[in-house]
Short mmCIF file of C-alpha atoms and ligand atoms in Angstrom, two decimals:
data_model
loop_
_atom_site.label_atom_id
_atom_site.label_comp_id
_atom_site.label_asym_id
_atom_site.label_seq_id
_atom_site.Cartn_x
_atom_site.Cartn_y
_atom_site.Cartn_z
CA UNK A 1 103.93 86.96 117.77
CA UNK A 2 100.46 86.38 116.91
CA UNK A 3 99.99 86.43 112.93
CA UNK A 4 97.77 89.44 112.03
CA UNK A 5 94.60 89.13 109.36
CA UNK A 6 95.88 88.63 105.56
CA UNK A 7 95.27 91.93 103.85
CA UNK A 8 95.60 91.08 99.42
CA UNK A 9 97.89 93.99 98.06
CA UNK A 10 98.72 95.07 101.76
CA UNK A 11 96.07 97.53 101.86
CA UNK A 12 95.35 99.93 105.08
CA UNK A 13 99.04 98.00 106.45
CA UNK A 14 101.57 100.61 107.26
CA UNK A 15 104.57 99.92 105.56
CA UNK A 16 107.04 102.64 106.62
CA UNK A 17 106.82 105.93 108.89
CA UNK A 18 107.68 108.43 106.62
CA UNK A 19 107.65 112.38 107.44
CA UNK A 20 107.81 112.88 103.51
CA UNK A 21 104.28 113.16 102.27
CA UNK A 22 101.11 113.32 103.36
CA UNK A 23 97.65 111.93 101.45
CA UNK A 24 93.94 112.65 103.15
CA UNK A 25 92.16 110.49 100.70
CA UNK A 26 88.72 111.87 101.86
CA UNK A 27 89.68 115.63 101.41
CA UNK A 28 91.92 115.29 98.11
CA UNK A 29 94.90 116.73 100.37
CA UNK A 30 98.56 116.15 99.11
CA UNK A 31 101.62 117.85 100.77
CA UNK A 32 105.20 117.17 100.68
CA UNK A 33 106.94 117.95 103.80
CA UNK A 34 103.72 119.53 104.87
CA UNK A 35 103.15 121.74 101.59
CA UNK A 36 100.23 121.49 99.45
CA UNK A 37 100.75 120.20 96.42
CA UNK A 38 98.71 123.21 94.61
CA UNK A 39 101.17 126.00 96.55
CA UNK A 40 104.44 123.73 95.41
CA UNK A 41 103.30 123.83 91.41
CA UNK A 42 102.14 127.54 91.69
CA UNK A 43 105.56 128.77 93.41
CA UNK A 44 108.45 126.38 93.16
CA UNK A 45 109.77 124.64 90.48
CA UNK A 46 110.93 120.81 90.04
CA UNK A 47 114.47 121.06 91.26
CA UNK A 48 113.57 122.97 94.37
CA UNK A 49 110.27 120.51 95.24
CA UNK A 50 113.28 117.70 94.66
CA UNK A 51 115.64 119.07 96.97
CA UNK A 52 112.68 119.90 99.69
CA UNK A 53 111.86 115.90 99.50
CA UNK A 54 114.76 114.83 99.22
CA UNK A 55 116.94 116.81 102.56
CA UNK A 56 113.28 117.73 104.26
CA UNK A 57 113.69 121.71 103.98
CA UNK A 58 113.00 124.21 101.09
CA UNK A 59 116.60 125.25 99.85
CA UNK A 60 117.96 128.56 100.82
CA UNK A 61 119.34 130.66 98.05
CA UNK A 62 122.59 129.43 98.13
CA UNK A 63 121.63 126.12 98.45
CA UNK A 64 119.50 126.28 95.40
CA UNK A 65 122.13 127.33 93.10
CA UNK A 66 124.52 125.15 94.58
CA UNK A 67 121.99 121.91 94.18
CA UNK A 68 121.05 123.17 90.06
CA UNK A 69 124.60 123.49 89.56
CA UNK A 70 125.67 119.96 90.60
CA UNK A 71 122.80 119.04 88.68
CA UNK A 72 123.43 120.59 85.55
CA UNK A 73 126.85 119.21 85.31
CA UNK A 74 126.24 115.78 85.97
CA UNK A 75 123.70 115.51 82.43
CA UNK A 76 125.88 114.40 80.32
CA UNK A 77 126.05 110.37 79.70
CA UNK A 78 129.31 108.20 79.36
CA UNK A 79 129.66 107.36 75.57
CA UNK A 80 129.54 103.37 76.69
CA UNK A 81 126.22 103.91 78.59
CA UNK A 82 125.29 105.72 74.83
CA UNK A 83 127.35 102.68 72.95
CA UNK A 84 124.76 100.68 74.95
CA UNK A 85 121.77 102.14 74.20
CA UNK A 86 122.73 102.16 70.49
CA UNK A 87 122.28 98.15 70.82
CA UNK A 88 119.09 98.36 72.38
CA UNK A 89 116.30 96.82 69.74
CA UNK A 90 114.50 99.94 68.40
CA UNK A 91 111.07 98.63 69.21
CA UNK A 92 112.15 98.21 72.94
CA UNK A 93 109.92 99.46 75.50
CA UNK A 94 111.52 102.92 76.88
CA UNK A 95 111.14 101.85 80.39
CA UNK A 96 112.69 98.83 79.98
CA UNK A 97 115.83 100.64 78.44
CA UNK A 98 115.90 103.17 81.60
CA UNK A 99 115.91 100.54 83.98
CA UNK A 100 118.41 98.90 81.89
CA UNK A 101 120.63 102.29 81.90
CA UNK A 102 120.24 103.00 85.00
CA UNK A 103 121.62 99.70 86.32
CA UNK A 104 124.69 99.61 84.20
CA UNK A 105 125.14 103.10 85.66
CA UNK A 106 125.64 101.27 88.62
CA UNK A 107 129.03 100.00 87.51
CA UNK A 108 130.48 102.96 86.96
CA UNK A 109 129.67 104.50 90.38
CA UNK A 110 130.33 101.68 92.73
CA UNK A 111 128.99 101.63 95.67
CA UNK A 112 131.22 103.77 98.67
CA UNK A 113 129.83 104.40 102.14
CA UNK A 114 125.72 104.47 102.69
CA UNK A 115 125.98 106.80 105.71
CA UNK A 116 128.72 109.74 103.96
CA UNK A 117 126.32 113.04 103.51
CA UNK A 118 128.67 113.59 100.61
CA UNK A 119 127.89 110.01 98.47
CA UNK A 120 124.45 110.38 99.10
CA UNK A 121 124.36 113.89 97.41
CA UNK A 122 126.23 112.94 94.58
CA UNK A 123 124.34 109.81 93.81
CA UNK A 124 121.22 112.12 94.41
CA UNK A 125 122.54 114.77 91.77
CA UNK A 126 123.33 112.16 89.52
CA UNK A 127 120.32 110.35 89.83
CA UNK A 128 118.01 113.35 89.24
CA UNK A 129 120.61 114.78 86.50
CA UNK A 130 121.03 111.68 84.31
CA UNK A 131 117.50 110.04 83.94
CA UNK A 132 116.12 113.00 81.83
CA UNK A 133 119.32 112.29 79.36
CA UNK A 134 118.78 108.85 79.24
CA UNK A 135 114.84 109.00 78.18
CA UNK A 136 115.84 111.63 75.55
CA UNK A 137 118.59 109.71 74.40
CA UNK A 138 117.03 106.47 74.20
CA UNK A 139 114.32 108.32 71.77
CA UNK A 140 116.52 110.41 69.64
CA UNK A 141 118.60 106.60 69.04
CA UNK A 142 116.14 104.58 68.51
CA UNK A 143 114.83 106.58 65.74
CA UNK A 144 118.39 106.33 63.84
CA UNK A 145 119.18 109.79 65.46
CA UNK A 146 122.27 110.90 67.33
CA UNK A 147 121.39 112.23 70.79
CA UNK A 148 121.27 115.95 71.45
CA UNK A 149 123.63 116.89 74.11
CA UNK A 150 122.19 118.77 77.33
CA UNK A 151 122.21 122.63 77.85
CA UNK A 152 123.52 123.98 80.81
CA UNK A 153 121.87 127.62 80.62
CA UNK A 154 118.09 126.02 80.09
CA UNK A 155 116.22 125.03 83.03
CA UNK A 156 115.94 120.96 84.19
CA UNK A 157 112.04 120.67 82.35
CA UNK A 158 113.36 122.94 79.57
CA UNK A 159 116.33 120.83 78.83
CA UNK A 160 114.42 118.01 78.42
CA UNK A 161 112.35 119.27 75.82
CA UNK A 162 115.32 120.49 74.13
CA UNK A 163 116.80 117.10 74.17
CA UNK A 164 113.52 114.92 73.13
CA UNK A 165 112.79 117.77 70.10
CA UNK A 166 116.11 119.00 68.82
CA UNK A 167 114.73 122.76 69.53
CA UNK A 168 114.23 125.15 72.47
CA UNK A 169 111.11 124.90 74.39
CA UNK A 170 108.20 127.60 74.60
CA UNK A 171 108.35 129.02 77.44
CA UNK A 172 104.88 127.83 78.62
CA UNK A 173 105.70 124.56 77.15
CA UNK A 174 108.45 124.34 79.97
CA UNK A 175 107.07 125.45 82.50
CA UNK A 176 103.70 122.99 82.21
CA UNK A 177 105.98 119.94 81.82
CA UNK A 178 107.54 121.51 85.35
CA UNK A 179 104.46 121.32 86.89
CA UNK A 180 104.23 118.09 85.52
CA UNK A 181 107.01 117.05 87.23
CA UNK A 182 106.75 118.78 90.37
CA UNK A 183 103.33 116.73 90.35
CA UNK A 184 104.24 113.11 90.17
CA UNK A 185 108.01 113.86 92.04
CA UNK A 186 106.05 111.66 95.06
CA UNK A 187 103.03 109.92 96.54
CA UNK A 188 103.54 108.09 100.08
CA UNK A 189 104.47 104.57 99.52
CA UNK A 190 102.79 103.00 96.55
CA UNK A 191 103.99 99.88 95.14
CA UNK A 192 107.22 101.14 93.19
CA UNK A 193 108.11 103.59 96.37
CA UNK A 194 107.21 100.53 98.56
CA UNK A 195 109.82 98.68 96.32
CA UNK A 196 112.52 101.01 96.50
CA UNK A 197 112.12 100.98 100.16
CA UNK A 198 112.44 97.11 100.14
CA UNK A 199 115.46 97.55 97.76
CA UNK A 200 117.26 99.92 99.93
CA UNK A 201 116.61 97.77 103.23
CA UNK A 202 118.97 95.83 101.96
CA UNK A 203 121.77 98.29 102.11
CA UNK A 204 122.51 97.76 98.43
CA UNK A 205 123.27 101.02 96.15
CA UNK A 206 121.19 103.74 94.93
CA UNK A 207 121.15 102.57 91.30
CA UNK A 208 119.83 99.41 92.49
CA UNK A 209 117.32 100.60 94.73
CA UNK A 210 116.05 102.96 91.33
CA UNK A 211 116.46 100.11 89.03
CA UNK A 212 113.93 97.85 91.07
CA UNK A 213 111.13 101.31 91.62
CA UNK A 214 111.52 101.61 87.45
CA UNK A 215 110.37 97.78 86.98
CA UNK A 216 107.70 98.16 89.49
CA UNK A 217 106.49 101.53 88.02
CA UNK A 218 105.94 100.55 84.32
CA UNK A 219 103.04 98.20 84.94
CA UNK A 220 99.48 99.53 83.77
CA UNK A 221 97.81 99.79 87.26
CA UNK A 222 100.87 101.67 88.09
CA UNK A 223 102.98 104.43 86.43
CA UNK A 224 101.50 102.63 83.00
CA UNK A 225 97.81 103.79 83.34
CA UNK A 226 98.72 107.37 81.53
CA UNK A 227 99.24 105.27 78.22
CA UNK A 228 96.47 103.54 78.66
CA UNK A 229 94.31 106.38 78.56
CA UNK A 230 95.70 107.91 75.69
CA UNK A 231 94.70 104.07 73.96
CA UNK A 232 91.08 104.12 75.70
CA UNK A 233 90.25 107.90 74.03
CA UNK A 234 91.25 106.80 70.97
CA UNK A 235 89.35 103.56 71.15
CA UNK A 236 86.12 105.85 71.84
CA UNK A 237 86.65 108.06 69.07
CA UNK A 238 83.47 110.44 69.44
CA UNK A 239 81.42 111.71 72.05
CA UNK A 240 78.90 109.40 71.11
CA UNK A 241 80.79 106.54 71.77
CA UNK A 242 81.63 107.62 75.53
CA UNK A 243 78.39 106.20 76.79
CA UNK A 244 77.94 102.80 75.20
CA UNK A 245 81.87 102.27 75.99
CA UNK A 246 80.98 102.85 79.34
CA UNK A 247 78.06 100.84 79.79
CA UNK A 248 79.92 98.07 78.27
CA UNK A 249 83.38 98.45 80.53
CA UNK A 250 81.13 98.28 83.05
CA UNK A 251 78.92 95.44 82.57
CA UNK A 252 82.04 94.08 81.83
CA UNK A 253 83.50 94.70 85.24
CA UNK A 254 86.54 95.96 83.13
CA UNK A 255 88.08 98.71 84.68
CA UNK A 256 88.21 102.78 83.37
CA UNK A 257 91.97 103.43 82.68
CA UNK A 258 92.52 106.93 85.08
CA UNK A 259 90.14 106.49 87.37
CA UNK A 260 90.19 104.83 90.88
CA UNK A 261 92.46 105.00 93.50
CA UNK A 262 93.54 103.12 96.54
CA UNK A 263 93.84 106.07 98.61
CA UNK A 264 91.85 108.65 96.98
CA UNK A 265 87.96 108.64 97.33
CA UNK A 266 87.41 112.06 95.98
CA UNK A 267 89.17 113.29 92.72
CA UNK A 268 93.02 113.14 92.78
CA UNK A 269 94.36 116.51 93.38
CA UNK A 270 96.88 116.77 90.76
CA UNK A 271 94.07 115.78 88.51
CA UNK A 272 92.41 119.44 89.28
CA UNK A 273 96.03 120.81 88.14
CA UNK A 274 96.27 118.91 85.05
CA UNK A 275 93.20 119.13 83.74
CA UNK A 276 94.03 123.17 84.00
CA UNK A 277 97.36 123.20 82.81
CA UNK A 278 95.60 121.18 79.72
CA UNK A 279 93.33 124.02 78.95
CA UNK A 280 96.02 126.59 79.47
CA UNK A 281 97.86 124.86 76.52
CA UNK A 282 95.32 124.25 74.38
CA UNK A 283 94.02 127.96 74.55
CA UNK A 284 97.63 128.39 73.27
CA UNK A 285 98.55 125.47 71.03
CA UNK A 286 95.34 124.75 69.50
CA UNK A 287 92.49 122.65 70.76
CA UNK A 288 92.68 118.43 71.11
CA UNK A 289 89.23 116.60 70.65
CA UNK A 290 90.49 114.22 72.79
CA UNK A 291 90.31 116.60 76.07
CA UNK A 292 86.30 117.10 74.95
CA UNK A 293 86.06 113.38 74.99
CA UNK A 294 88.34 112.88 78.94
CA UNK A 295 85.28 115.44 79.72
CA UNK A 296 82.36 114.08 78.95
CA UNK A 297 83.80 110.44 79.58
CA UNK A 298 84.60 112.25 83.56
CA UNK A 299 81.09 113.44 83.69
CA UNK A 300 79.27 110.53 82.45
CA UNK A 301 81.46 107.88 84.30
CA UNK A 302 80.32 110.04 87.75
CA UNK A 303 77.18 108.56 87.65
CA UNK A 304 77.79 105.20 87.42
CA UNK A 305 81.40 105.31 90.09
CA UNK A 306 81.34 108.37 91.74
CA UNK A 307 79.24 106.37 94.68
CA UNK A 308 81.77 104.16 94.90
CA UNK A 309 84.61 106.74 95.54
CA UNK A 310 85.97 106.27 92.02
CA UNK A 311 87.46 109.49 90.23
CA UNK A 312 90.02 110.64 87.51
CA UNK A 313 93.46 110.41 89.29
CA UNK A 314 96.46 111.75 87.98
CA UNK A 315 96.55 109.69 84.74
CA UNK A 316 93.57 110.67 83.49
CA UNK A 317 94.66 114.73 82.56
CA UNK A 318 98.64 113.89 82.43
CA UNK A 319 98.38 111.99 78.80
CA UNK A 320 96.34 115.26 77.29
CA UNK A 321 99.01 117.90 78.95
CA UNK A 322 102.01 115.46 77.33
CA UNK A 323 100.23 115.04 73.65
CA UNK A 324 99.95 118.83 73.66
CA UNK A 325 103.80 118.89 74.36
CA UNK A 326 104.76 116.73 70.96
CA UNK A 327 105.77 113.95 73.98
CA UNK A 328 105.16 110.75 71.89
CA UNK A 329 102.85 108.09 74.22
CA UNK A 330 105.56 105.53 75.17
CA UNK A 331 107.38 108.29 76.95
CA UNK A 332 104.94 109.00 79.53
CA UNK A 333 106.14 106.46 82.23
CA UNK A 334 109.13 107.03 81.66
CA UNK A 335 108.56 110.91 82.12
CA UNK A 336 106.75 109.51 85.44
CA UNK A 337 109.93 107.76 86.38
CA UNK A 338 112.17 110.74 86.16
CA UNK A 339 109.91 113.09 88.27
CA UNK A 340 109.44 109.99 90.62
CA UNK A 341 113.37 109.66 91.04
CA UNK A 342 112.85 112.30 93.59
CA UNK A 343 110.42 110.87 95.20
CA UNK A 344 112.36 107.30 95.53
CA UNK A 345 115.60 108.91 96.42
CA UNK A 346 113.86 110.94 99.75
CA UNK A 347 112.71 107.85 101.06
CA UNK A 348 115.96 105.72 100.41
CA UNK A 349 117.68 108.56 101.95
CA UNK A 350 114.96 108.13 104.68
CA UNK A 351 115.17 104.07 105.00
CA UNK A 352 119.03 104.40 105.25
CA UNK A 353 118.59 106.64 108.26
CA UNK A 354 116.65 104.25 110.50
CA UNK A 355 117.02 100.79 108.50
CA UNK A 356 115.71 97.51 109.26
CA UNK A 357 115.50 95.03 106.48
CA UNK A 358 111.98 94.13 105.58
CA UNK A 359 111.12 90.50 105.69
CA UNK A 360 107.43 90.31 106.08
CA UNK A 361 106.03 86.76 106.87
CA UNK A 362 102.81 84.72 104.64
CA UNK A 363 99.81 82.93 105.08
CA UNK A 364 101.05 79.46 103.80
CA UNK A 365 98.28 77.80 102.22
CA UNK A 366 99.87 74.59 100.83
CA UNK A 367 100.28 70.89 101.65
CA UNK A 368 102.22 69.47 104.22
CA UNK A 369 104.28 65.97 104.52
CA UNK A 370 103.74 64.66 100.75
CA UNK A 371 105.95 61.82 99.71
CA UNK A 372 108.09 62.49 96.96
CA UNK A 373 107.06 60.26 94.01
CA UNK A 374 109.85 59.26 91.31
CA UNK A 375 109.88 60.41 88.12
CA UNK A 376 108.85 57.45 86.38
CA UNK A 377 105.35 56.74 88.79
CA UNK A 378 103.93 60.45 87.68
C1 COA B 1 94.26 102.28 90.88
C2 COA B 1 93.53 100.99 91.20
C3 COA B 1 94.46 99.79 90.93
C4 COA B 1 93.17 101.01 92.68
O1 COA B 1 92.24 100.07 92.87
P1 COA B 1 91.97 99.24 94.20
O2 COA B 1 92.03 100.06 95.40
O3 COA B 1 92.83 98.02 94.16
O4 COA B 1 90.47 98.91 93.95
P2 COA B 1 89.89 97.61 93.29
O5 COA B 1 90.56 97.27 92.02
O6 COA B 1 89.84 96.56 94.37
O7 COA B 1 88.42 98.10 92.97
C5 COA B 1 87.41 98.33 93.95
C6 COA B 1 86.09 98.49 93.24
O8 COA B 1 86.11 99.66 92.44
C7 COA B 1 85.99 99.33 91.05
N1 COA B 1 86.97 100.13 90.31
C8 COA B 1 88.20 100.54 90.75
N2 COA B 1 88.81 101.25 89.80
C9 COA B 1 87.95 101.29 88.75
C10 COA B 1 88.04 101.85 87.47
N3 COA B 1 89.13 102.50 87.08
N4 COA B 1 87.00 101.70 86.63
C11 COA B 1 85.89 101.02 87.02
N5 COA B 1 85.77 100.45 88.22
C12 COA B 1 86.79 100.59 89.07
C13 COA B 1 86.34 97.85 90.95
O9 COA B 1 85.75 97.24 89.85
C14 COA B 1 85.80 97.35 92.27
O10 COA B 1 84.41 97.25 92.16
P3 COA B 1 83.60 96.08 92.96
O11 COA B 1 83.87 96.36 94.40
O12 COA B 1 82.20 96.30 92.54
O13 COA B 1 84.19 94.80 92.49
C15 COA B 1 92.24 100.86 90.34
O14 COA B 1 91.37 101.94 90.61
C16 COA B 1 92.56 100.77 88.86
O15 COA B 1 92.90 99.70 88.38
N6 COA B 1 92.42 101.91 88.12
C17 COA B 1 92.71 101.94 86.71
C18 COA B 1 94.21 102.06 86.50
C19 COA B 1 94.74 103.41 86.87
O16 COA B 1 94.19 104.44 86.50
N7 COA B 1 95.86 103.41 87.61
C20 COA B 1 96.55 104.64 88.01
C21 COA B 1 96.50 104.83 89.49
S1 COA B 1 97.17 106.40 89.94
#
């Protein structure tokens, strides 16, 4: 087989054939399972977009309630997976305790047969069901606090709100961090989906397989870059600061956290839906000077990158929506990662139907036939 060019960070390689989701870069188009991304947040919610991903159809009725149910009653968390959490350091990074949680939740649900329908829904229900608890739980903990327990009669977004803030959700409140999730629940294969799919090649469980997407999401030119923004606005500080940071980033060749994408060349879709939900809450919460500042820094950055394709994507709005929402900053990839688990579950539940192990070959660019020299002649 003739070895193909070296492309850095894969880029323009198909990885996967996926009938999941679909990006056109050039027109800002997102669909899952051929639905636009805008008609999915305006009419469905998170747990139907999941179960669309995840078995390839919109639910029927029955099918719904059936899927929220076994949802809804797998929340709760054993008391050990709590026990462990209570020894986590407080100052631990949030992802780093999911990915933790959701490994040792491994154990307790080893792993049966890959190709039963009925193993792959549980773990599915499970999955989606659990990783809201554990974010909440992680926070309430680490702050001295005993976790809240989940409610049953409030919706999946609503319950987590509940959870994180020991009080029920406004009703817009809940359904914006829906949307939210409904948003980021998947994006074709970037690198953490592209690690899952590596992951679940090699026919090990579904906790693994989520346990390696976590690691590779929390990373700053990843599922991190929402933080990040949140750190650059308040490093500007005023409007008048949003030029000269600018000029300087760039001279700098430093990079604008929320902006750029690998596949997008126009502005990220979801960004469009954030940026509205954001105004939606703050003509009902109160206004946050840092959304004046994400505007002017959008309209001032177009005229030094918008010729080179570079735009807000979906980290630059999500921060703003999430601040609004009391969500404290460390929280936000982890709030990624449970709207993701959707995402990483359809296309493990994908690889597992046509699998072939991925072992991908290199360009080896080292020395050949050297002598080994003894310790003592170094
Ligand atoms: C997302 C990202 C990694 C994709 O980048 P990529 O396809 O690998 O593109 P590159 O990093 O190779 O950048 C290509 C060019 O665009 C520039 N560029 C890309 N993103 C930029 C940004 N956010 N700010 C300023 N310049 C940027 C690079 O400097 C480079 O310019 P050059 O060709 O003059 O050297 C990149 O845009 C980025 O780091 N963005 C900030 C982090 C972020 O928001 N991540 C969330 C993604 S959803």
């Amino acid at each position: 087989m003739a070895v193909g060019e070296y492309k850095p960070g894969l880029e323009g390689i198909p990885a996967t054939q996926s009938n999941i989701s679909f990006i056109d870069g050039q027109q800002g188009l997102l669909e899952y399972r051929g639905i636009r991304i805008e008609e999915l947040c305006r009419y469905s919610n998170f747990l139907e977009t999941a179960y669309l991903l995840i078995f390839g159809e919109l639910p029927t009725a029955k099918q719904f309630a059936a899927f929220v149910e076994d949802v809804n009653y797998r929340r709760r968390i054993k008391y050990r997976i709590r026990d462990m959490i209570k020894c986590f350091p407080e100052s631990g990074q949030p992802m780093d305790a999911l990915q933790s949680c959701i490994a040792a939740l491994g154990m307790f649900y080893p792993l049966a047969d890959l190709h039963d329908a009925s193993f792959i829904y549980d773990a599915t229900a499970r999955l989606i069901a659990k990783m809201p608890t554990l974010v909440a739980t992680f926070h309430l903990m680490r702050q001295g606090n005993d976790p809240v327990a989940p409610r049953d009669d409030l919706s999946y977004a609503a319950n987590f709100l509940y959870m994180l803030n020991e009080k029920e959700p406004d009703p817009l409140a809940a359904h914006v961090f829906d949307v939210c999730l409904t948003l980021h629940a998947e994006h074709t294969v970037n690198a953490s989906t592209f690690c899952a799919l590596v992951t679940a090649s090699t026919l090990t469980d579904p906790y693994t397989v989520l346990t390696s997407a976590i690691g590779t999401l929390s990373g700053p030119l990843h599922g991190g870059a929402n933080e990040e923004v949140m750190r650059m606005l308040a490093e500007i500080g005023t409007i008048e600061n949003v030029v000269p940071y600018l000029e300087r980033k760039i001279k700098n060749k430093e990079k604008i956290m929320g902006f750029g994408h690998r596949i997008y060349k126009v502005k990220d879709p979801r960004a469009n839906i954030l940026q509205e939900l954001a105004i939606k809450l703050f003509d009902r919460f109160g206004h946050d000077p840092y959304f004046d500042l994400a505007i002017e820094l959008e309209n001032q950055a177009a005229k030094y990158l918008a010729e080179k394709g570079i735009f807000p994507n979906v980290d630059f709005y999500s921060g703003l929506v999430y601040r609004k929402l009391g969500i404290p900053t460390d929280l936000f990839t982890p709030i990624f990662a449970i709207a993701r688990t959707a995402g990483w579950l359809a296309h493990w539940k994908e690889q597992l139907a046509d699998n072939r192990l991925f072992r991908p070959i290199q360009v080896y660019t080292g020395r050949h036939g050297v002598r080994y020299k003894p310790i003592g002649e170094r």
